[in-house]
Amino acid sequence: MKNIYFIGECMIELRATVPSTLHQSFAGDVYNSAVYLKRCFPKITTSVITALGKDNLSKKMRERFASEQLNTDYVFAHNSKVPGMYYIETDEQGERSFIYWRDDSAAKKVIEFISPELVKQLSSGDMFFFSGISLAVIEAQARPQFWDIVKQLKTAGVKIVFDPNYRARLWDNVEQTKAQYHSAFSLADITLPGVEDLETLYDVKSVEAVIDYLAPYNINEIVVKNGPDSVITKEAGIVQSHKITPVKNVIDTTSAGDAFNGVYLGARLDGRPIDKAVELAAQAAGAVIQQPGAIAPKDVFQQAMAK
Ligand code: ADP
């Protein structure tokens, strides 16, 4: 049985619907990826590693994880913190705006819960996924311990997977981000960057430039996403371009990259070749952007994937 871990933060989402009404759900990049992986590959044990609180919304979030068949053994409950939260509003032009309350969230403390015994347990897994958002959320003083955990897992044979997912507002400055991303690229076996993310940080403006930028690192599998444009992969030195069929009626691109990542990694764990994995991942991302919000209704998603 294959086994993947997603470490990071899931937040309480408050979405403004009709005036004065809020719809409450849960979302966060690594959680979104975990959900879509599990929906497409139910046999793969998919775990979320995070910290929540002991409040009612934390309880509901854990229940939501379980209802998506995610393993909650590594969802920890902090004594005094609560989950992060964000508010999202879409104006008449379709522009989204966000307000976040996540600077003091329980997830920032997740490393406190990862004991040496737990690292030993995790060492039997197949993949360990973290994103640039996971990295930014982990408190600066806990990051050396995080890297130590990643190194131990890599040494044990767990594949390290990194999506840069750059969010400027979560970092103190660009130098800090670059130093952390250097460590991430140095340890990654698989990376799934979007061109936009790396353009802001390293001034690389095309999929080819991203591949060149990453060449000095020893990353076996590189998957570069670029919205509706072709996905470029490089595995064991072989570069391939994969055509994406553009979606005409895009409703909301939230979590396109997350869905892509989850389904791609599920397909790879399931033994599919790169081109098939990209095809499935793009199909999933294409379905997700035709629905509002990060998590598409299960039945609508399953129908889109059955085509
Ligand atoms: P992110 O959400 O990380 O910014 P991208 O915007 O690059 O990621 O999109 C991730 C994937 O979602 C793309 O590789 C593609 O498969 C799919 N996708 C995004 N936008 C479109 C679109 N307009 N039409 C079809 N597929 C899309």
PDB file of C-alpha atoms and ligand atoms in Angstrom, residues 163 165 167 192-197 223-231 243-248 250 253-261 278-279 281-287 289-290, ligand 1:
ATOM      1  CA  ASP A 163       5.865  23.011  -4.849  1.00  0.00           C
ATOM      2  CA  ASN A 165       3.783  28.110  -4.302  1.00  0.00           C
ATOM      3  CA  ARG A 167       3.067  33.978  -1.442  1.00  0.00           C
ATOM      4  CA  LEU A 192       6.166  21.080  -9.321  1.00  0.00           C
ATOM      5  CA  PRO A 193       6.740  24.819  -9.818  1.00  0.00           C
ATOM      6  CA  GLY A 194       4.470  27.258 -11.611  1.00  0.00           C
ATOM      7  CA  VAL A 195       6.218  29.709 -13.928  1.00  0.00           C
ATOM      8  CA  GLU A 196       4.558  32.702 -12.229  1.00  0.00           C
ATOM      9  CA  ASP A 197       5.949  31.758  -8.808  1.00  0.00           C
ATOM     10  CA  VAL A 223       7.021  19.361 -13.568  1.00  0.00           C
ATOM     11  CA  VAL A 224       6.540  22.974 -14.666  1.00  0.00           C
ATOM     12  CA  LYS A 225       2.962  24.311 -14.744  1.00  0.00           C
ATOM     13  CA  ASN A 226       1.982  27.376 -16.729  1.00  0.00           C
ATOM     14  CA  GLY A 227      -1.789  27.923 -16.516  1.00  0.00           C
ATOM     15  CA  PRO A 228      -3.487  26.841 -19.770  1.00  0.00           C
ATOM     16  CA  ASP A 229      -0.121  26.570 -21.574  1.00  0.00           C
ATOM     17  CA  SER A 230       1.817  23.317 -21.999  1.00  0.00           C
ATOM     18  CA  VAL A 231       3.228  21.522 -18.980  1.00  0.00           C
ATOM     19  CA  LYS A 243      -0.366  19.946 -24.333  1.00  0.00           C
ATOM     20  CA  ILE A 244      -3.153  21.269 -22.093  1.00  0.00           C
ATOM     21  CA  THR A 245      -6.684  21.680 -23.478  1.00  0.00           C
ATOM     22  CA  PRO A 246      -7.723  25.186 -22.373  1.00  0.00           C
ATOM     23  CA  VAL A 247     -10.978  25.343 -20.422  1.00  0.00           C
ATOM     24  CA  LYS A 248     -13.418  27.832 -21.987  1.00  0.00           C
ATOM     25  CA  VAL A 250     -13.277  29.161 -16.231  1.00  0.00           C
ATOM     26  CA  THR A 253      -8.882  29.093 -10.729  1.00  0.00           C
ATOM     27  CA  THR A 254      -8.416  28.614  -6.970  1.00  0.00           C
ATOM     28  CA  SER A 255      -6.569  25.352  -6.313  1.00  0.00           C
ATOM     29  CA  ALA A 256      -5.910  24.478  -9.988  1.00  0.00           C
ATOM     30  CA  GLY A 257      -2.258  23.887  -9.116  1.00  0.00           C
ATOM     31  CA  ASP A 258      -3.186  22.028  -5.916  1.00  0.00           C
ATOM     32  CA  ALA A 259      -5.513  19.624  -7.745  1.00  0.00           C
ATOM     33  CA  PHE A 260      -2.859  19.136 -10.414  1.00  0.00           C
ATOM     34  CA  ASN A 261      -0.216  18.313  -7.780  1.00  0.00           C
ATOM     35  CA  VAL A 278       0.128  14.889 -16.450  1.00  0.00           C
ATOM     36  CA  GLU A 279      -2.980  14.040 -18.489  1.00  0.00           C
ATOM     37  CA  ALA A 281      -3.648  15.931 -13.353  1.00  0.00           C
ATOM     38  CA  ALA A 282      -4.630  18.414 -16.079  1.00  0.00           C
ATOM     39  CA  GLN A 283      -8.063  16.794 -16.361  1.00  0.00           C
ATOM     40  CA  ALA A 284      -8.550  17.227 -12.593  1.00  0.00           C
ATOM     41  CA  ALA A 285      -7.317  20.856 -12.613  1.00  0.00           C
ATOM     42  CA  GLY A 286      -9.555  21.584 -15.611  1.00  0.00           C
ATOM     43  CA  ALA A 287     -12.579  20.216 -13.724  1.00  0.00           C
ATOM     44  CA  ILE A 289     -11.567  25.556 -12.296  1.00  0.00           C
ATOM     45  CA  GLN A 290     -15.097  25.114 -13.629  1.00  0.00           C
TER      46      GLN A 290
HETATM   47  P1  ADP B   1      -1.290  27.528  -9.968  1.00  0.00           P
HETATM   48  O1  ADP B   1      -2.711  27.305  -9.519  1.00  0.00           O
HETATM   49  O2  ADP B   1      -0.295  26.833  -9.117  1.00  0.00           O
HETATM   50  O3  ADP B   1      -0.969  28.948 -10.304  1.00  0.00           O
HETATM   51  P2  ADP B   1      -1.462  27.087 -12.828  1.00  0.00           P
HETATM   52  O4  ADP B   1      -2.291  28.315 -13.009  1.00  0.00           O
HETATM   53  O5  ADP B   1      -0.199  27.019 -13.579  1.00  0.00           O
HETATM   54  O6  ADP B   1      -1.156  26.728 -11.329  1.00  0.00           O
HETATM   55  O7  ADP B   1      -2.395  25.877 -13.224  1.00  0.00           O
HETATM   56  C1  ADP B   1      -2.133  24.557 -12.827  1.00  0.00           C
HETATM   57  C2  ADP B   1      -2.708  23.623 -13.843  1.00  0.00           C
HETATM   58  O8  ADP B   1      -4.115  23.848 -13.948  1.00  0.00           O
HETATM   59  C3  ADP B   1      -2.170  23.828 -15.238  1.00  0.00           C
HETATM   60  O9  ADP B   1      -0.965  23.117 -15.441  1.00  0.00           O
HETATM   61  C4  ADP B   1      -3.307  23.258 -16.085  1.00  0.00           C
HETATM   62  O10 ADP B   1      -3.235  21.854 -16.113  1.00  0.00           O
HETATM   63  C5  ADP B   1      -4.533  23.665 -15.285  1.00  0.00           C
HETATM   64  N1  ADP B   1      -5.087  24.929 -15.788  1.00  0.00           N
HETATM   65  C6  ADP B   1      -4.917  26.172 -15.273  1.00  0.00           C
HETATM   66  N2  ADP B   1      -5.584  27.107 -16.006  1.00  0.00           N
HETATM   67  C7  ADP B   1      -6.199  26.426 -17.011  1.00  0.00           C
HETATM   68  C8  ADP B   1      -7.065  26.771 -18.107  1.00  0.00           C
HETATM   69  N3  ADP B   1      -7.452  28.051 -18.319  1.00  0.00           N
HETATM   70  N4  ADP B   1      -7.508  25.788 -18.920  1.00  0.00           N
HETATM   71  C9  ADP B   1      -7.168  24.496 -18.718  1.00  0.00           C
HETATM   72  N5  ADP B   1      -6.362  24.104 -17.720  1.00  0.00           N
HETATM   73  C10 ADP B   1      -5.880  25.027 -16.875  1.00  0.00           C
END
